Amino acid sequence: MTDHLDARIQKSQTAIMKAGMELLSKNREASFSDIARAAGVGRTTLYRLYDTREKLIKAVAIHCLEAFDKTTEHLESEAESALQAFHLMFKAIFPLSAEMEFLMKLGDFNEDDPELTAIYEKQESEIATLVEYAKSEGSLSKKLPTSWVVNLVEGLLYTSWLTKNAESIDHDTLADLAFHTFCNGVAR
Amino acid sequence: MTDHLDARIQKSQTAIMKAGMELLSKNREASFSDIARAAGVGRTTLYRLYDTREKLIKAVAIHCLEAFDKTTEHLESEAESALQAFHLMFKAIFPLSAEMEFLMKLGDFNEDDPELTAIYEKQESEIATLVEYAKSEGSLSKKLPTSWVVNLVEGLLYTSWLTKNAESIDHDTLADLAFHTFCNGVAR
DNA sequence: GCATTATGATACAAGTATGTTCCATAAAGT
DNA sequence: ACTTTATGGAACATACTTGTATCATAATGC
């Protein structure tokens, strides 16, 4: 008896995760049959690994949120200033466009599930801490509410996502645009 | 035989529009039964006025898009500068938070329906024109792509919407924050 | 007041998603 | 090699949603 996950389960899980993320992003009403077919596994396997449709969606959401967490947790130590940390954050998040799209299309997990809410609020508060630090460092305006700046980060990611969908712009360029706008706005 | 709409139809339509906007914002999978109950009309009436579920959603979407159009169409003539037009735009849009929420939760009508896409792209191009004008006026940076600035407007509305949901901030204050960030960013 | 017309309730048919159970098979672990 | 375990397919029950048809009732227009 080991706690090592059976290779078959692991394979199924990653395939389901990937297919679920893509299908549910495109169409929130995608059925278990659809997801199973796209993942290349039997419908029964979905029910075996995730009891219900709701639980699968929650599992995918947690997976996405944790991907964000993993990507952003080392930023503060790598950056030399709080401002630069935001720049690194914009750059780091773009490889997670699939995860970002899923979370954006999902909408308010805010109200749905306490566990998801907890993870989400934890990440929000980490950004809030960074904002407060930047304020004390003197690099961010102290007149603006912290919550506004925190949500602005999300809003700029949304802006980037819109722009990326319409035009094919380089990820790094997009991150630079977001960071520049974050700091200076768009006025001349 | 008049082309005046029967008062009963009008009453039903507005009730359905309102209920549809609210319910479908909260839960995209809301059924016709749910919407009918919330609107206080019979399910049959929904099918009579809007043939199918898809057509109802499309009707609500058009209603929302046109509400935006109506609100923003006179801005250019009222504003004294292109920049000020953006300020007025942020202020004008906040009363339409229900419409905004519906459209945001709806996601890509971009790919769904050519008619919706047409209206949406028309509005986008109107903003693009305004951006180009502001650039020529010298009030917006010419280095930034027009599409980025256009999407930034949407992104700042999204930011405002997030902030409004979390904290209870005055609409006008929120519009000022959005405009200030639009122009100058958040750096000190 | 009277004819017209929208309404809501009910019943109905068809389709589809959900979730469960069982079993032979194949792939993993040891 | 041998045992254990995950898998996929099939069959099945249930529930729900969609969409249509009918009809008595009530509100509207004139």
mmCIF file of N, CA, C and O in Angstrom, chain B residues 24-88:
data_model
loop_
_atom_site.group_PDB
_atom_site.id
_atom_site.type_symbol
_atom_site.label_atom_id
_atom_site.label_comp_id
_atom_site.label_asym_id
_atom_site.label_seq_id
_atom_site.Cartn_x
_atom_site.Cartn_y
_atom_site.Cartn_z
ATOM 1 N N LEU B 24 -29.850 35.633 -15.878
ATOM 2 C CA LEU B 24 -28.801 35.105 -16.756
ATOM 3 C C LEU B 24 -27.428 35.655 -16.387
ATOM 4 O O LEU B 24 -26.408 35.059 -16.727
ATOM 5 N N SER B 25 -27.400 36.809 -15.708
ATOM 6 C CA SER B 25 -26.121 37.306 -15.219
ATOM 7 C C SER B 25 -25.613 36.417 -14.103
ATOM 8 O O SER B 25 -24.448 36.041 -14.067
ATOM 9 N N LYS B 26 -26.529 36.096 -13.176
ATOM 10 C CA LYS B 26 -26.128 35.280 -12.033
ATOM 11 C C LYS B 26 -25.830 33.858 -12.462
ATOM 12 O O LYS B 26 -24.890 33.237 -12.005
ATOM 13 N N ASN B 27 -26.679 33.323 -13.334
ATOM 14 C CA ASN B 27 -26.529 31.933 -13.728
ATOM 15 C C ASN B 27 -26.883 31.751 -15.183
ATOM 16 O O ASN B 27 -28.052 31.776 -15.558
ATOM 17 N N ARG B 28 -25.850 31.535 -15.980
ATOM 18 C CA ARG B 28 -26.046 31.438 -17.414
ATOM 19 C C ARG B 28 -26.924 30.275 -17.819
ATOM 20 O O ARG B 28 -27.451 30.232 -18.923
ATOM 21 N N GLU B 29 -27.076 29.316 -16.946
ATOM 22 C CA GLU B 29 -27.854 28.134 -17.297
ATOM 23 C C GLU B 29 -29.289 28.241 -16.809
ATOM 24 O O GLU B 29 -30.019 27.258 -16.784
ATOM 25 N N ALA B 30 -29.691 29.426 -16.407
ATOM 26 C CA ALA B 30 -31.071 29.617 -15.955
ATOM 27 C C ALA B 30 -32.036 29.167 -17.044
ATOM 28 O O ALA B 30 -31.841 29.454 -18.215
ATOM 29 N N SER B 31 -33.084 28.451 -16.624
ATOM 30 C CA SER B 31 -34.019 27.899 -17.596
ATOM 31 C C SER B 31 -35.139 28.896 -17.897
ATOM 32 O O SER B 31 -35.317 29.889 -17.190
ATOM 33 N N PHE B 32 -35.876 28.600 -18.941
ATOM 34 C CA PHE B 32 -37.036 29.427 -19.286
ATOM 35 C C PHE B 32 -38.034 29.459 -18.131
ATOM 36 O O PHE B 32 -38.672 30.483 -17.888
ATOM 37 N N SER B 33 -38.188 28.352 -17.450
ATOM 38 C CA SER B 33 -39.106 28.311 -16.301
ATOM 39 C C SER B 33 -38.652 29.310 -15.243
ATOM 40 O O SER B 33 -39.465 30.075 -14.713
ATOM 41 N N ASP B 34 -37.383 29.297 -14.930
ATOM 42 C CA ASP B 34 -36.835 30.222 -13.928
ATOM 43 C C ASP B 34 -37.120 31.666 -14.311
ATOM 44 O O ASP B 34 -37.611 32.454 -13.494
ATOM 45 N N ILE B 35 -36.789 31.991 -15.555
ATOM 46 C CA ILE B 35 -36.944 33.363 -16.014
ATOM 47 C C ILE B 35 -38.417 33.772 -15.989
ATOM 48 O O ILE B 35 -38.760 34.872 -15.560
ATOM 49 N N ALA B 36 -39.282 32.868 -16.444
ATOM 50 C CA ALA B 36 -40.715 33.169 -16.452
ATOM 51 C C ALA B 36 -41.205 33.443 -15.030
ATOM 52 O O ALA B 36 -41.909 34.422 -14.779
ATOM 53 N N ARG B 37 -40.799 32.586 -14.099
ATOM 54 C CA ARG B 37 -41.227 32.749 -12.715
ATOM 55 C C ARG B 37 -40.744 34.091 -12.176
ATOM 56 O O ARG B 37 -41.494 34.857 -11.570
ATOM 57 N N ALA B 38 -39.461 34.393 -12.434
ATOM 58 C CA ALA B 38 -38.887 35.643 -11.928
ATOM 59 C C ALA B 38 -39.556 36.866 -12.554
ATOM 60 O O ALA B 38 -39.711 37.899 -11.905
ATOM 61 N N ALA B 39 -39.965 36.717 -13.803
ATOM 62 C CA ALA B 39 -40.587 37.853 -14.486
ATOM 63 C C ALA B 39 -42.067 37.966 -14.131
ATOM 64 O O ALA B 39 -42.709 38.960 -14.448
ATOM 65 N N GLY B 40 -42.596 36.928 -13.514
ATOM 66 C CA GLY B 40 -44.009 36.943 -13.164
ATOM 67 C C GLY B 40 -44.928 36.751 -14.359
ATOM 68 O O GLY B 40 -46.045 37.249 -14.397
ATOM 69 N N VAL B 41 -44.424 36.008 -15.342
ATOM 70 C CA VAL B 41 -45.269 35.695 -16.505
ATOM 71 C C VAL B 41 -45.261 34.188 -16.728
ATOM 72 O O VAL B 41 -44.439 33.475 -16.148
ATOM 73 N N GLY B 42 -46.171 33.724 -17.538
ATOM 74 C CA GLY B 42 -46.231 32.296 -17.828
ATOM 75 C C GLY B 42 -45.123 31.881 -18.769
ATOM 76 O O GLY B 42 -44.628 32.682 -19.563
ATOM 77 N N ARG B 43 -44.730 30.626 -18.633
ATOM 78 C CA ARG B 43 -43.657 30.127 -19.485
ATOM 79 C C ARG B 43 -44.076 30.214 -20.948
ATOM 80 O O ARG B 43 -43.259 30.485 -21.835
ATOM 81 N N THR B 44 -45.361 29.996 -21.192
ATOM 82 C CA THR B 44 -45.867 30.069 -22.565
ATOM 83 C C THR B 44 -45.591 31.418 -23.196
ATOM 84 O O THR B 44 -45.290 31.507 -24.391
ATOM 85 N N THR B 45 -45.728 32.465 -22.397
ATOM 86 C CA THR B 45 -45.525 33.813 -22.919
ATOM 87 C C THR B 45 -44.097 34.013 -23.414
ATOM 88 O O THR B 45 -43.869 34.680 -24.419
ATOM 89 N N LEU B 46 -43.144 33.420 -22.699
ATOM 90 C CA LEU B 46 -41.760 33.509 -23.148
ATOM 91 C C LEU B 46 -41.617 32.933 -24.551
ATOM 92 O O LEU B 46 -40.998 33.533 -25.423
ATOM 93 N N TYR B 47 -42.227 31.761 -24.748
ATOM 94 C CA TYR B 47 -42.097 31.119 -26.053
ATOM 95 C C TYR B 47 -42.856 31.895 -27.124
ATOM 96 O O TYR B 47 -42.510 31.875 -28.299
ATOM 97 N N ARG B 48 -43.923 32.578 -26.711
ATOM 98 C CA ARG B 48 -44.684 33.349 -27.677
ATOM 99 C C ARG B 48 -43.891 34.572 -28.137
ATOM 100 O O ARG B 48 -43.845 34.890 -29.323
ATOM 101 N N LEU B 49 -43.265 35.261 -27.191
ATOM 102 C CA LEU B 49 -42.583 36.512 -27.528
ATOM 103 C C LEU B 49 -41.182 36.282 -28.096
ATOM 104 O O LEU B 49 -40.732 37.016 -28.976
ATOM 105 N N TYR B 50 -40.496 35.279 -27.555
ATOM 106 C CA TYR B 50 -39.166 34.940 -28.076
ATOM 107 C C TYR B 50 -39.209 33.462 -28.396
ATOM 108 O O TYR B 50 -39.473 32.662 -27.501
ATOM 109 N N ASP B 51 -38.988 33.110 -29.611
ATOM 110 C CA ASP B 51 -39.204 31.724 -30.021
ATOM 111 C C ASP B 51 -38.434 30.721 -29.179
ATOM 112 O O ASP B 51 -38.981 29.732 -28.712
ATOM 113 N N THR B 52 -37.141 30.962 -29.019
ATOM 114 C CA THR B 52 -36.297 29.985 -28.344
ATOM 115 C C THR B 52 -35.440 30.674 -27.298
ATOM 116 O O THR B 52 -35.386 31.899 -27.211
ATOM 117 N N ARG B 53 -34.787 29.869 -26.502
ATOM 118 C CA ARG B 53 -33.920 30.366 -25.456
ATOM 119 C C ARG B 53 -32.796 31.221 -26.060
ATOM 120 O O ARG B 53 -32.470 32.294 -25.555
ATOM 121 N N GLU B 54 -32.218 30.742 -27.115
ATOM 122 C CA GLU B 54 -31.142 31.485 -27.770
ATOM 123 C C GLU B 54 -31.590 32.869 -28.207
ATOM 124 O O GLU B 54 -30.875 33.856 -28.050
ATOM 125 N N LYS B 55 -32.802 32.930 -28.774
ATOM 126 C CA LYS B 55 -33.285 34.217 -29.266
ATOM 127 C C LYS B 55 -33.539 35.183 -28.123
ATOM 128 O O LYS B 55 -33.364 36.390 -28.274
ATOM 129 N N LEU B 56 -33.968 34.651 -26.978
ATOM 130 C CA LEU B 56 -34.161 35.530 -25.822
ATOM 131 C C LEU B 56 -32.825 36.119 -25.385
ATOM 132 O O LEU B 56 -32.699 37.329 -25.165
ATOM 133 N N ILE B 57 -31.835 35.250 -25.258
ATOM 134 C CA ILE B 57 -30.512 35.715 -24.849
ATOM 135 C C ILE B 57 -29.996 36.775 -25.815
ATOM 136 O O ILE B 57 -29.479 37.817 -25.409
ATOM 137 N N LYS B 58 -30.187 36.513 -27.090
ATOM 138 C CA LYS B 58 -29.757 37.482 -28.099
ATOM 139 C C LYS B 58 -30.510 38.798 -27.934
ATOM 140 O O LYS B 58 -29.909 39.875 -28.020
ATOM 141 N N ALA B 59 -31.815 38.714 -27.672
ATOM 142 C CA ALA B 59 -32.621 39.924 -27.502
ATOM 143 C C ALA B 59 -32.131 40.735 -26.310
ATOM 144 O O ALA B 59 -32.019 41.964 -26.382
ATOM 145 N N VAL B 60 -31.836 40.040 -25.211
ATOM 146 C CA VAL B 60 -31.334 40.737 -24.033
ATOM 147 C C VAL B 60 -29.981 41.386 -24.345
ATOM 148 O O VAL B 60 -29.726 42.544 -23.980
ATOM 149 N N ALA B 61 -29.150 40.649 -25.048
ATOM 150 C CA ALA B 61 -27.828 41.179 -25.393
ATOM 151 C C ALA B 61 -27.952 42.427 -26.250
ATOM 152 O O ALA B 61 -27.283 43.437 -26.002
ATOM 153 N N ILE B 62 -28.824 42.377 -27.234
ATOM 154 C CA ILE B 62 -29.024 43.551 -28.091
ATOM 155 C C ILE B 62 -29.537 44.722 -27.265
ATOM 156 O O ILE B 62 -29.091 45.859 -27.421
ATOM 157 N N HIS B 63 -30.481 44.418 -26.370
ATOM 158 C CA HIS B 63 -31.008 45.461 -25.490
ATOM 159 C C HIS B 63 -29.890 46.142 -24.708
ATOM 160 O O HIS B 63 -29.839 47.369 -24.584
ATOM 161 N N CYS B 64 -28.975 45.341 -24.179
ATOM 162 C CA CYS B 64 -27.866 45.887 -23.388
ATOM 163 C C CYS B 64 -26.921 46.692 -24.264
ATOM 164 O O CYS B 64 -26.505 47.803 -23.897
ATOM 165 N N LEU B 65 -26.573 46.140 -25.406
ATOM 166 C CA LEU B 65 -25.654 46.845 -26.302
ATOM 167 C C LEU B 65 -26.242 48.178 -26.738
ATOM 168 O O LEU B 65 -25.550 49.195 -26.797
ATOM 169 N N GLU B 66 -27.544 48.189 -27.017
ATOM 170 C CA GLU B 66 -28.175 49.432 -27.451
ATOM 171 C C GLU B 66 -28.259 50.439 -26.310
ATOM 172 O O GLU B 66 -28.198 51.652 -26.536
ATOM 173 N N ALA B 67 -28.411 49.931 -25.097
ATOM 174 C CA ALA B 67 -28.401 50.836 -23.943
ATOM 175 C C ALA B 67 -27.054 51.554 -23.859
ATOM 176 O O ALA B 67 -26.990 52.756 -23.605
ATOM 177 N N PHE B 68 -25.993 50.816 -24.104
ATOM 178 C CA PHE B 68 -24.666 51.431 -24.117
ATOM 179 C C PHE B 68 -24.572 52.475 -25.218
ATOM 180 O O PHE B 68 -24.102 53.585 -25.000
ATOM 181 N N ASP B 69 -25.037 52.085 -26.387
ATOM 182 C CA ASP B 69 -24.971 52.978 -27.530
ATOM 183 C C ASP B 69 -25.695 54.282 -27.230
ATOM 184 O O ASP B 69 -25.173 55.374 -27.471
ATOM 185 N N LYS B 70 -26.911 54.164 -26.706
ATOM 186 C CA LYS B 70 -27.723 55.330 -26.433
ATOM 187 C C LYS B 70 -27.032 56.245 -25.417
ATOM 188 O O LYS B 70 -27.081 57.477 -25.518
ATOM 189 N N THR B 71 -26.383 55.615 -24.453
ATOM 190 C CA THR B 71 -25.747 56.396 -23.391
ATOM 191 C C THR B 71 -24.503 57.126 -23.874
ATOM 192 O O THR B 71 -24.186 58.213 -23.395
ATOM 193 N N THR B 72 -23.799 56.523 -24.808
ATOM 194 C CA THR B 72 -22.502 57.083 -25.184
ATOM 195 C C THR B 72 -22.532 57.891 -26.477
ATOM 196 O O THR B 72 -21.541 58.531 -26.817
ATOM 197 N N GLU B 73 -23.674 57.889 -27.185
ATOM 198 C CA GLU B 73 -23.624 58.474 -28.532
ATOM 199 C C GLU B 73 -23.466 59.994 -28.528
ATOM 200 O O GLU B 73 -22.946 60.566 -29.473
ATOM 201 N N HIS B 74 -23.934 60.665 -27.453
ATOM 202 C CA HIS B 74 -23.878 62.125 -27.450
ATOM 203 C C HIS B 74 -22.632 62.673 -26.746
ATOM 204 O O HIS B 74 -22.482 63.877 -26.612
ATOM 205 N N LEU B 75 -21.766 61.757 -26.314
ATOM 206 C CA LEU B 75 -20.613 62.208 -25.533
ATOM 207 C C LEU B 75 -19.679 63.105 -26.332
ATOM 208 O O LEU B 75 -19.213 64.134 -25.844
ATOM 209 N N GLU B 76 -19.430 62.713 -27.559
ATOM 210 C CA GLU B 76 -18.429 63.431 -28.355
ATOM 211 C C GLU B 76 -18.824 64.882 -28.570
ATOM 212 O O GLU B 76 -17.973 65.772 -28.593
ATOM 213 N N SER B 77 -20.134 65.120 -28.729
ATOM 214 C CA SER B 77 -20.562 66.495 -28.955
ATOM 215 C C SER B 77 -20.556 67.301 -27.662
ATOM 216 O O SER B 77 -20.347 68.514 -27.673
ATOM 217 N N GLU B 78 -20.780 66.616 -26.529
ATOM 218 C CA GLU B 78 -20.823 67.326 -25.250
ATOM 219 C C GLU B 78 -19.437 67.657 -24.711
ATOM 220 O O GLU B 78 -19.239 68.662 -24.041
ATOM 221 N N ALA B 79 -18.487 66.783 -25.032
ATOM 222 C CA ALA B 79 -17.151 66.977 -24.463
ATOM 223 C C ALA B 79 -16.387 68.063 -25.197
ATOM 224 O O ALA B 79 -16.585 68.290 -26.387
ATOM 225 N N GLU B 80 -15.533 68.739 -24.444
ATOM 226 C CA GLU B 80 -14.743 69.807 -25.053
ATOM 227 C C GLU B 80 -13.405 69.303 -25.581
ATOM 228 O O GLU B 80 -12.748 69.945 -26.378
ATOM 229 N N SER B 81 -13.010 68.130 -25.080
ATOM 230 C CA SER B 81 -11.785 67.513 -25.585
ATOM 231 C C SER B 81 -11.997 66.009 -25.626
ATOM 232 O O SER B 81 -12.916 65.484 -24.994
ATOM 233 N N ALA B 82 -11.145 65.348 -26.370
ATOM 234 C CA ALA B 82 -11.270 63.889 -26.473
ATOM 235 C C ALA B 82 -11.060 63.242 -25.110
ATOM 236 O O ALA B 82 -11.770 62.300 -24.734
ATOM 237 N N LEU B 83 -10.119 63.763 -24.370
ATOM 238 C CA LEU B 83 -9.859 63.196 -23.045
ATOM 239 C C LEU B 83 -11.102 63.299 -22.165
ATOM 240 O O LEU B 83 -11.485 62.351 -21.483
ATOM 241 N N GLN B 84 -11.714 64.482 -22.207
ATOM 242 C CA GLN B 84 -12.896 64.673 -21.374
ATOM 243 C C GLN B 84 -14.030 63.719 -21.789
ATOM 244 O O GLN B 84 -14.830 63.297 -20.966
ATOM 245 N N ALA B 85 -14.058 63.398 -23.071
ATOM 246 C CA ALA B 85 -15.073 62.449 -23.544
ATOM 247 C C ALA B 85 -14.919 61.106 -22.837
ATOM 248 O O ALA B 85 -15.913 60.461 -22.470
ATOM 249 N N PHE B 86 -13.685 60.693 -22.614
ATOM 250 C CA PHE B 86 -13.477 59.442 -21.875
ATOM 251 C C PHE B 86 -13.966 59.564 -20.436
ATOM 252 O O PHE B 86 -14.572 58.637 -19.893
ATOM 253 N N HIS B 87 -13.720 60.713 -19.850
ATOM 254 C CA HIS B 87 -14.194 60.934 -18.490
ATOM 255 C C HIS B 87 -15.715 60.833 -18.434
ATOM 256 O O HIS B 87 -16.280 60.140 -17.585
ATOM 257 N N LEU B 88 -16.373 61.515 -19.355
ATOM 258 C CA LEU B 88 -17.833 61.457 -19.417
ATOM 259 C C LEU B 88 -18.311 60.034 -19.654
ATOM 260 O O LEU B 88 -19.326 59.594 -19.103
#
